C-alpha cells in the first residue's frame, strides 16, 4: 500500500491532522440492506418504546431501577440478594458478545444498537428531510445566516431537542417505571425535583449526542468498538471490500472491458455514504460500525457498470483471500462450550431461585439464658425479603429438634416486594443439645409450603 493510502492510519476520519473535528455529511443510503435496516429499526423502536408500558400482574415487565437496586426483567424481580445472578448474567453476556463478535463482527452495531438506530434511522432522516441531501447540508453549513438558514436550523434543532426529551423520558421510564414518570410529569414540580432534574439532564445528554457528538460515540467512546481489534479474527464475518476483485482500482472509461482490470471504478460512492467517514477499501477499521451503507452504494454502482454485486459485502478476510466458506474454528467452539455452560448454570439458578430469602443470625452481644426447668433460650434476628408481588404470611419451625420458636410481635407477614425484620427466641431443652455450639435448621413455612430452610447456631452450656 502506498504511503499516501496509508495516511488513513494517522488520524480518525472525523478529525484533521491537528485533531480538529471534521463534520461528516454522509450521502443518504439507498438499497435493499438500507430498506431492511429501516424496517428492522421500526420493530426495535416499537419494542424499545413499548416495553415500559408493558405490565405483568399490574407491575412493570421491565424495570432497571439502579437507584434502589431493584430490577424487574420480564416480570421477575431481582434484588441485591440476587447479586450472584447479576454477576453470572454479566459474565454470560460478555462471553456471548465475544462469541457473537468473533463470528458476526459488529453486526449488532449496524442493525440493533440504539445509538445507530436513533442516529441513522431517526435523527439523520429528519436532517435529510429539513436540510436536504448531503451536498445541500454542506452548502447550508457554509452559507451566511439568512432567514432560510435560521429557519431550517431552528426547526431541526427544536425537533432534535423534542426527540431527545422523549428519549430522556423513555430512559427514565425504564429506571423509575412509567407510572412514576407520569406522576413526575403531572404532580406539582416541587414534589419531584430530582426526577425533573434527571429528565432535563437526560434530554440535554441525548441532544448533545445526536445533534453534535454523533458518530464519535461509536468511534471514540463506545467500549465495544474499542474491543474489536481483539475480538475479530480473519474468520469473522464483517463488511469487507474484496480487494482481489476490486484492485487495481481506476476510473472507468466508456465501454471499458473489465477483464483486465479491477472492478473498483474509484467512484468514492462507498466513502461518501459512510456515516463514520472511512474508506472501507483500506480494510477493516475500528470506525466501521457495519452499517452496510457502503454495500448498498457499491452494489448500485456495480449495476451501472454491469458487474455482479458484492465487491463490498458481508465476508471474512480468509474467504476473500483464499475463497471457500465460513469456518467453525476451535476458538468459536471453545466460546460456544463456555457459553452453553454459563447459560445452563444461569437457567438452573433461575429455575431454583427462591421467591423468599431469609437471613437468620444470633443477635450479636447476647448470651444464652437458662431457666430453672433446664430450658435454654437464644435470641435471633430475622430478615426476610419477599421477591414476589403478594404479601406472604410466614411461620418458623424447628427441624429435627424439639423446641419452641417465640416471635416478638403477633404475626409475621412479609409485605409484597419488600422486607420484613423482627427478632425471635428459640427455646430448646438442655437434653437436646450436644455441645456449646449446636447447629440447628429453621424452616420458613407459608401455608403448607416450606419456602426456605436456614441453618444457624444455638448456644448452650458445656
Ligand atoms: S463504491 Fe464500489 S466501485 Fe465505487 S469506489 Fe467504492 S468500492 Fe469502488
Ligand atoms: S465502512 Fe461501510 S459498513 Fe462500515 S461504517 Fe462505513 S458505510 Fe458503514
Coordinates of C-alpha atoms and ligand atoms in Angstrom, one line a residue:
X1 CA 0.0 0.0 0.0
X2 CA 1.4 3.4 -0.9
X3 CA 2.3 5.9 1.8
X4 CA -0.5 8.2 0.6
X5 CA -3.1 5.4 1.0
X6 CA -1.7 4.5 4.5
X7 CA -2.4 8.0 5.7
X8 CA -5.8 6.9 7.0
X9 CA -4.0 5.3 9.9
X10 CA -2.6 8.7 11.1
X11 CA -5.9 10.1 12.4
X12 CA -9.5 9.0 12.6
X13 CA -11.8 10.1 9.7
X14 CA -13.6 12.6 11.9
X15 CA -10.6 14.7 12.8
X16 CA -8.0 16.5 10.8
X17 CA -4.2 16.3 11.3
X18 CA -4.5 18.9 14.1
X19 CA -7.2 17.0 15.9
X20 CA -10.0 19.3 14.9
X21 CA -13.4 17.9 14.3
X22 CA -14.3 17.2 10.7
X23 CA -18.1 17.2 10.3
X24 CA -19.4 14.2 8.3
X25 CA -22.1 14.8 5.7
X26 CA -22.9 11.2 4.5
X27 CA -24.9 10.7 1.4
X28 CA -28.4 9.2 2.2
X29 CA -28.1 5.5 1.7
X30 CA -30.4 3.7 -0.7
X31 CA -30.7 0.0 -1.4
X32 CA -32.0 -3.4 -0.2
X33 CA -30.0 -3.5 3.0
X34 CA -30.9 0.0 4.0
X35 CA -34.6 -0.8 3.5
X36 CA -34.2 -4.0 5.6
X37 CA -32.5 -2.0 8.3
X38 CA -35.2 0.6 8.2
X39 CA -38.0 -2.0 8.7
X40 CA -35.9 -3.7 11.4
X41 CA -35.4 -0.4 13.2
X42 CA -39.2 0.2 13.3
X43 CA -39.6 -3.2 15.1
X44 CA -36.8 -2.3 17.5
X45 CA -38.2 1.2 18.2
X46 CA -41.6 -0.3 18.8
X47 CA -40.2 -2.7 21.4
X48 CA -38.0 0.0 23.0
X49 CA -40.9 2.4 23.4
X50 CA -43.5 -0.3 24.2
X51 CA -41.7 -2.2 26.9
X52 CA -42.1 0.4 29.7
X53 CA -45.8 0.3 29.1
X54 CA -46.0 -3.5 29.3
X55 CA -47.2 -4.8 32.7
X56 CA -47.4 -8.3 34.2
X57 CA -49.9 -8.6 37.0
X58 CA -50.1 -4.8 37.3
X59 CA -46.3 -4.5 37.7
X60 CA -43.8 -3.3 35.1
X61 CA -42.5 -6.1 32.9
X62 CA -39.1 -4.3 32.7
X63 CA -37.6 -2.1 35.4
X64 CA -34.0 -1.2 35.8
X65 CA -34.1 0.8 39.0
X66 CA -30.4 1.3 39.6
X67 CA -31.1 3.9 42.3
X68 CA -33.0 1.5 44.6
X69 CA -31.0 -1.5 43.2
X70 CA -34.2 -3.2 42.1
X71 CA -34.6 -4.9 38.7
X72 CA -37.6 -6.5 37.1
X73 CA -36.8 -8.4 34.0
X74 CA -39.8 -9.9 32.1
X75 CA -41.8 -9.9 35.3
X76 CA -39.2 -11.5 37.6
X77 CA -38.0 -9.3 40.4
X78 CA -34.3 -9.2 41.2
X79 CA -32.9 -7.8 44.5
X80 CA -29.4 -7.1 45.7
X81 CA -29.6 -10.6 47.2
X82 CA -29.6 -11.9 43.7
X83 CA -26.2 -10.3 43.1
X84 CA -24.6 -13.7 42.2
X85 CA -27.2 -14.0 39.3
X86 CA -26.3 -10.5 38.2
X87 CA -22.6 -11.4 38.1
X88 CA -23.3 -14.6 36.2
X89 CA -25.6 -12.8 33.8
X90 CA -22.9 -10.2 33.1
X91 CA -20.3 -13.0 32.6
X92 CA -22.7 -14.8 30.2
X93 CA -23.3 -11.6 28.3
X94 CA -19.6 -11.0 28.0
X95 CA -19.0 -14.5 26.6
X96 CA -22.0 -14.1 24.3
X97 CA -20.6 -10.8 23.0
X98 CA -17.2 -12.3 22.4
X99 CA -18.7 -15.3 20.6
X100 CA -21.1 -13.3 18.6
X101 CA -18.5 -10.7 17.6
X102 CA -15.9 -13.3 16.6
X103 CA -18.4 -14.9 14.3
X104 CA -20.5 -11.9 13.0
X105 CA -18.3 -8.9 13.7
X106 CA -20.1 -5.7 14.5
X107 CA -23.5 -6.9 13.2
X108 CA -25.1 -5.6 16.4
X109 CA -23.7 -2.1 15.9
X110 CA -25.1 -1.7 12.4
X111 CA -28.5 -3.3 12.9
X112 CA -29.6 -3.2 16.6
X113 CA -27.5 -0.7 18.6
X114 CA -29.8 2.1 20.0
X115 CA -27.2 4.7 19.1
X116 CA -27.2 3.7 15.4
X117 CA -30.9 3.2 15.3
X118 CA -31.6 6.7 16.7
X119 CA -28.8 8.4 14.8
X120 CA -29.2 6.8 11.4
X121 CA -32.9 5.9 11.3
X122 CA -34.4 8.9 13.2
X123 CA -32.2 11.9 13.6
X124 CA -30.3 11.6 10.3
X125 CA -33.6 11.1 8.4
X126 CA -35.1 14.2 9.9
X127 CA -31.9 16.1 8.9
X128 CA -32.3 14.9 5.2
X129 CA -35.9 16.0 5.3
X130 CA -35.2 19.5 6.6
X131 CA -31.8 20.3 5.2
X132 CA -31.8 18.1 2.1
X133 CA -29.1 15.9 0.6
X134 CA -25.5 15.7 1.9
X135 CA -24.3 18.4 -0.6
X136 CA -27.2 20.7 0.3
X137 CA -26.3 20.3 4.0
X138 CA -22.7 21.2 3.3
X139 CA -23.8 24.3 1.3
X140 CA -26.2 25.3 4.1
X141 CA -23.4 25.0 6.7
X142 CA -21.1 27.3 4.7
X143 CA -23.9 29.7 3.8
X144 CA -24.4 33.1 5.7
X145 CA -27.1 33.2 8.3
X146 CA -30.1 34.1 6.1
X147 CA -33.7 33.7 7.1
X148 CA -34.0 30.4 5.4
X149 CA -30.9 29.0 7.2
X150 CA -32.1 30.3 10.6
X151 CA -35.5 28.7 9.9
X152 CA -34.1 25.3 8.9
X153 CA -31.5 25.2 11.7
X154 CA -34.1 26.3 14.4
X155 CA -36.6 23.8 13.1
X156 CA -34.1 20.9 13.0
X157 CA -32.7 21.6 16.5
X158 CA -36.2 22.1 18.0
X159 CA -37.2 18.7 16.7
X160 CA -33.9 17.2 17.8
X161 CA -34.4 18.6 21.3
X162 CA -38.0 17.4 21.4
X163 CA -37.0 13.9 20.4
X164 CA -34.1 13.9 22.9
X165 CA -36.7 14.9 25.6
X166 CA -38.8 11.9 24.6
X167 CA -35.8 9.6 24.6
X168 CA -34.7 11.0 28.0
X169 CA -38.2 10.3 29.4
X170 CA -38.1 6.8 27.9
X171 CA -34.8 6.1 29.8
X172 CA -36.4 7.5 33.0
X173 CA -39.4 5.2 32.5
X174 CA -37.1 2.2 32.4
X175 CA -35.5 3.4 35.7
X176 CA -38.5 4.6 37.7
X177 CA -41.4 2.9 35.8
X178 CA -43.9 4.5 33.6
X179 CA -46.4 5.2 36.5
X180 CA -43.8 7.1 38.4
X181 CA -42.9 9.0 35.3
X182 CA -46.5 10.0 34.8
X183 CA -46.5 11.3 38.4
X184 CA -43.3 13.3 37.8
X185 CA -45.0 14.9 34.8
X186 CA -48.4 15.5 36.4
X187 CA -47.7 16.2 40.1
X188 CA -46.6 19.7 41.2
X189 CA -42.9 20.1 40.2
X190 CA -41.9 20.7 43.9
X191 CA -42.7 17.1 44.7
X192 CA -40.3 15.6 42.1
X193 CA -37.3 17.9 41.9
X194 CA -34.9 15.0 41.5
X195 CA -37.0 13.3 38.8
X196 CA -37.4 16.5 36.8
X197 CA -33.6 17.2 37.2
X198 CA -32.8 13.8 35.7
X199 CA -35.4 14.4 32.9
X200 CA -33.7 17.6 32.0
X201 CA -30.2 16.1 32.3
X202 CA -31.0 13.1 30.1
X203 CA -32.6 15.3 27.5
X204 CA -29.5 17.5 27.3
X205 CA -27.2 14.5 27.1
X206 CA -29.2 12.9 24.3
X207 CA -29.5 16.2 22.4
X208 CA -25.7 16.6 22.7
X209 CA -25.1 13.1 21.5
X210 CA -27.4 13.1 18.5
X211 CA -27.1 16.8 17.4
X212 CA -23.4 17.2 18.0
X213 CA -21.3 14.2 19.2
X214 CA -22.9 11.8 16.7
X215 CA -20.6 9.1 15.2
X216 CA -17.9 9.9 17.7
X217 CA -20.0 7.9 20.3
X218 CA -19.1 4.8 18.2
X219 CA -15.6 5.7 17.0
X220 CA -14.2 7.3 20.2
X221 CA -16.3 6.4 23.2
X222 CA -18.0 3.0 22.8
X223 CA -16.0 0.3 24.7
X224 CA -17.5 -2.4 22.4
X225 CA -16.0 -0.6 19.4
X226 CA -12.6 -0.4 21.2
X227 CA -12.6 -4.2 21.7
X228 CA -13.0 -5.0 18.0
X229 CA -9.3 -5.5 17.4
X230 CA -9.1 -8.3 19.9
X231 CA -12.4 -9.9 19.2
X232 CA -12.2 -10.1 15.4
X233 CA -10.1 -12.5 13.5
X234 CA -9.7 -13.4 9.8
X235 CA -12.7 -15.7 10.0
X236 CA -15.1 -13.1 11.4
X237 CA -17.9 -12.0 9.1
X238 CA -17.6 -8.3 8.5
X239 CA -18.4 -5.7 5.9
X240 CA -15.4 -6.2 3.7
X241 CA -14.1 -4.9 0.4
X242 CA -13.0 -7.7 -2.0
X243 CA -9.6 -6.2 -2.8
X244 CA -8.7 -9.2 -5.0
X245 CA -11.6 -8.4 -7.3
X246 CA -11.5 -4.6 -6.9
X247 CA -7.8 -3.8 -7.4
X248 CA -6.2 -2.3 -9.3
X249 CA -8.9 0.4 -9.0
X250 CA -9.2 3.2 -11.5
X251 CA -11.8 5.4 -13.0
X252 CA -13.8 3.7 -15.7
X253 CA -13.8 4.7 -19.4
X254 CA -16.8 4.5 -21.6
X255 CA -17.4 0.8 -22.8
X256 CA -14.2 -0.3 -21.0
X257 CA -13.6 -4.0 -20.8
X258 CA -13.2 -5.2 -17.1
X259 CA -11.5 -8.5 -17.9
X260 CA -8.0 -6.9 -17.4
X261 CA -8.6 -4.5 -14.6
X262 CA -10.0 -4.3 -11.1
X263 CA -13.7 -3.9 -10.6
X264 CA -13.5 -0.8 -8.4
X265 CA -14.1 2.3 -10.5
X266 CA -12.8 4.6 -7.8
X267 CA -16.1 6.5 -7.7
X268 CA -16.0 7.0 -3.9
X269 CA -19.7 6.2 -3.6
X270 CA -18.8 3.9 -0.7
X271 CA -16.8 6.6 1.1
X272 CA -19.4 9.4 0.6
X273 CA -22.2 7.2 2.1
X274 CA -20.2 6.2 5.2
X275 CA -21.6 7.7 8.4
X276 CA -18.2 7.4 10.1
X277 CA -16.3 8.9 7.1
X278 CA -14.0 5.9 6.4
X279 CA -12.9 4.3 3.2
X280 CA -13.7 0.6 3.6
X281 CA -11.3 -0.2 0.8
X282 CA -8.5 0.4 3.3
X283 CA -9.5 -2.8 5.1
X284 CA -11.2 -3.5 8.4
X285 CA -11.1 -0.4 10.6
X286 CA -12.2 0.3 14.1
X287 CA -14.5 3.1 13.0
X288 CA -16.6 0.7 10.8
X289 CA -20.0 0.1 12.5
X290 CA -21.0 -2.4 9.9
X291 CA -24.0 -0.3 8.8
X292 CA -23.9 -1.8 5.3
X293 CA -24.5 1.6 3.6
X294 CA -21.3 1.1 1.5
X295 CA -22.6 -2.3 0.4
X296 CA -25.8 -0.8 -1.0
X297 CA -23.8 2.1 -2.5
X298 CA -21.3 -0.1 -4.3
X299 CA -24.0 -2.6 -5.5
X300 CA -25.8 0.3 -7.2
X301 CA -22.5 1.3 -8.9
X302 CA -22.0 -2.3 -10.0
X303 CA -25.4 -2.2 -11.5
X304 CA -24.5 0.8 -13.6
X305 CA -21.3 -0.8 -14.9
X306 CA -22.9 -4.2 -15.4
X307 CA -20.8 -6.1 -12.9
X308 CA -22.1 -8.5 -10.3
X309 CA -22.9 -7.2 -6.8
X310 CA -20.7 -8.0 -3.8
X311 CA -17.5 -6.0 -4.4
X312 CA -18.2 -4.8 -0.9
X313 CA -20.2 -7.5 1.0
X314 CA -20.5 -9.4 4.2
X315 CA -17.5 -11.7 4.2
X316 CA -14.4 -12.7 6.1
X317 CA -10.7 -11.9 5.5
X318 CA -10.0 -15.6 4.9
X319 CA -12.9 -16.1 2.4
X320 CA -11.7 -13.1 0.4
X321 CA -8.1 -14.2 0.5
X322 CA -8.5 -17.9 0.0
X323 CA -12.1 -18.4 -1.2
X324 CA -14.3 -21.1 0.4
X325 CA -16.9 -20.9 3.1
X326 CA -17.2 -19.7 6.7
X327 CA -15.1 -21.9 9.0
X328 CA -16.2 -23.1 12.5
X329 CA -12.8 -22.6 14.2
X330 CA -11.5 -24.0 17.5
X331 CA -11.8 -20.6 19.1
X332 CA -15.5 -20.4 18.2
X333 CA -16.0 -24.0 19.5
X334 CA -14.3 -23.0 22.9
X335 CA -16.6 -19.9 23.3
X336 CA -19.6 -22.0 22.4
X337 CA -18.9 -24.6 25.0
X338 CA -18.2 -21.8 27.6
X339 CA -21.4 -20.0 26.7
X340 CA -23.5 -23.2 26.8
X341 CA -22.2 -24.0 30.3
X342 CA -22.9 -20.5 31.6
X343 CA -26.4 -20.5 30.0
X344 CA -27.2 -23.9 31.6
X345 CA -25.9 -22.7 35.0
X346 CA -27.9 -19.5 34.7
X347 CA -31.1 -21.4 33.8
X348 CA -30.7 -23.8 36.8
X349 CA -30.1 -20.9 39.2
X350 CA -33.1 -19.0 37.8
X351 CA -35.4 -22.0 38.0
X352 CA -34.4 -23.0 41.5
X353 CA -34.3 -19.4 42.7
X354 CA -36.5 -18.9 45.9
X355 CA -39.1 -16.1 45.9
X356 CA -38.4 -15.6 49.6
X357 CA -34.9 -15.1 51.0
X358 CA -34.3 -15.2 54.7
X359 CA -31.3 -14.4 56.9
X360 CA -31.3 -15.6 60.5
X361 CA -28.4 -14.6 62.8
X362 CA -28.0 -14.9 66.5
X363 CA -28.4 -11.4 68.0
X364 CA -24.9 -10.1 68.5
X365 CA -23.7 -9.4 72.0
X366 CA -26.3 -11.7 73.7
X367 CA -25.6 -14.9 75.6
X368 CA -28.0 -17.9 76.1
X369 CA -30.4 -17.9 79.1
X370 CA -31.2 -21.0 81.1
X371 CA -34.4 -21.5 83.1
X372 CA -34.9 -23.5 86.3
X373 CA -36.5 -26.2 84.2
X374 CA -33.4 -26.7 82.1
X375 CA -34.7 -24.8 79.0
X376 CA -32.0 -22.9 77.1
X377 CA -33.1 -19.8 75.2
X378 CA -31.3 -17.9 72.4
X379 CA -32.3 -14.6 70.8
X380 CA -32.2 -14.2 66.9
X381 CA -32.6 -11.6 64.3
X382 CA -34.7 -12.4 61.3
X383 CA -34.7 -10.6 58.0
X384 CA -36.9 -11.8 55.1
X385 CA -37.0 -10.4 51.6
X386 CA -40.2 -11.0 49.5
X387 CA -39.4 -11.0 45.8
X388 CA -43.0 -11.5 44.7
X389 CA -45.8 -9.1 44.2
X390 CA -48.1 -10.5 47.0
X391 CA -47.9 -10.4 50.8
X392 CA -46.5 -13.7 52.2
X393 CA -47.5 -14.7 55.8
X394 CA -44.7 -16.9 57.3
X395 CA -44.2 -19.2 60.3
X396 CA -41.0 -20.5 61.7
X397 CA -40.5 -24.1 62.6
X398 CA -37.5 -26.0 64.1
X399 CA -36.4 -29.0 62.0
X400 CA -35.0 -32.2 63.6
X401 CA -35.3 -30.8 67.2
X402 CA -37.9 -30.5 69.8
X403 CA -38.2 -26.8 70.8
X404 CA -40.2 -23.7 70.6
X405 CA -39.9 -20.6 68.5
X406 CA -41.4 -17.4 70.0
X407 CA -41.7 -14.5 67.6
X408 CA -41.7 -11.0 69.0
X409 CA -45.0 -9.5 67.7
X410 CA -48.2 -11.2 66.8
X411 CA -47.9 -12.0 63.1
X412 CA -45.2 -12.3 60.5
X413 CA -46.2 -11.1 57.1
X414 CA -43.6 -10.2 54.6
X415 CA -45.0 -7.3 52.5
X416 CA -45.1 -7.7 48.8
X417 CA -42.0 -6.6 47.0
X418 CA -40.5 -5.7 50.4
X419 CA -38.6 -6.7 53.5
X420 CA -39.8 -7.9 57.0
X421 CA -37.5 -7.8 60.0
X422 CA -38.1 -8.9 63.6
X423 CA -36.4 -10.8 66.5
X424 CA -37.4 -14.1 68.0
X425 CA -36.4 -16.6 70.7
X426 CA -35.7 -20.3 70.3
X427 CA -36.1 -22.5 73.4
X428 CA -34.6 -26.0 73.4
X429 CA -34.3 -28.3 76.3
X430 CA -30.8 -28.9 77.6
X431 CA -31.0 -32.7 76.9
X432 CA -31.5 -32.0 73.2
X433 CA -28.1 -30.2 72.9
X434 CA -24.8 -31.9 72.3
X435 CA -22.3 -29.1 72.7
X436 CA -21.9 -25.4 73.4
X437 CA -22.4 -24.6 69.7
X438 CA -25.3 -26.6 68.2
X439 CA -26.2 -26.5 64.5
X440 CA -29.9 -26.1 64.0
X441 CA -32.2 -25.8 61.0
X442 CA -35.2 -23.5 60.8
X443 CA -37.9 -23.9 58.3
X444 CA -39.8 -20.9 56.8
X445 CA -43.3 -22.0 56.1
X446 CA -46.2 -20.3 54.4
X447 CA -49.5 -22.3 54.4
X448 CA -48.3 -25.9 53.8
X449 CA -45.3 -25.0 51.8
X450 CA -41.7 -24.9 53.1
X451 CA -40.3 -21.8 51.4
X452 CA -36.8 -22.0 52.7
X453 CA -34.5 -23.7 55.2
X454 CA -31.9 -21.7 57.1
X455 CA -29.1 -23.2 59.2
X456 CA -27.7 -21.3 62.2
X457 CA -26.1 -21.9 65.6
X458 CA -27.7 -22.4 69.0
X459 CA -25.5 -21.7 72.1
X460 CA -25.8 -23.9 75.1
X461 CA -23.9 -24.8 78.3
X462 CA -20.9 -27.2 78.4
Ligands
LIG1 S1 -18.4 2.2 -4.4 FE1 -17.5 0.3 -5.2 S2 -16.7 0.9 -7.1 FE2 -17.1 2.8 -6.1 S3 -15.2 3.3 -5.0 FE3 -16.4 2.1 -3.6 S4 -15.7 0.0 -3.9 FE4 -15.0 1.2 -5.7
LIG2 S1 -17.4 1.3 6.0 FE1 -19.4 0.7 5.3 S2 -20.3 -0.6 6.8 FE2 -18.5 0.5 7.7 S3 -19.5 2.3 8.7 FE3 -18.8 2.9 6.7 S4 -20.6 2.6 5.4 FE4 -21.0 1.5 7.3

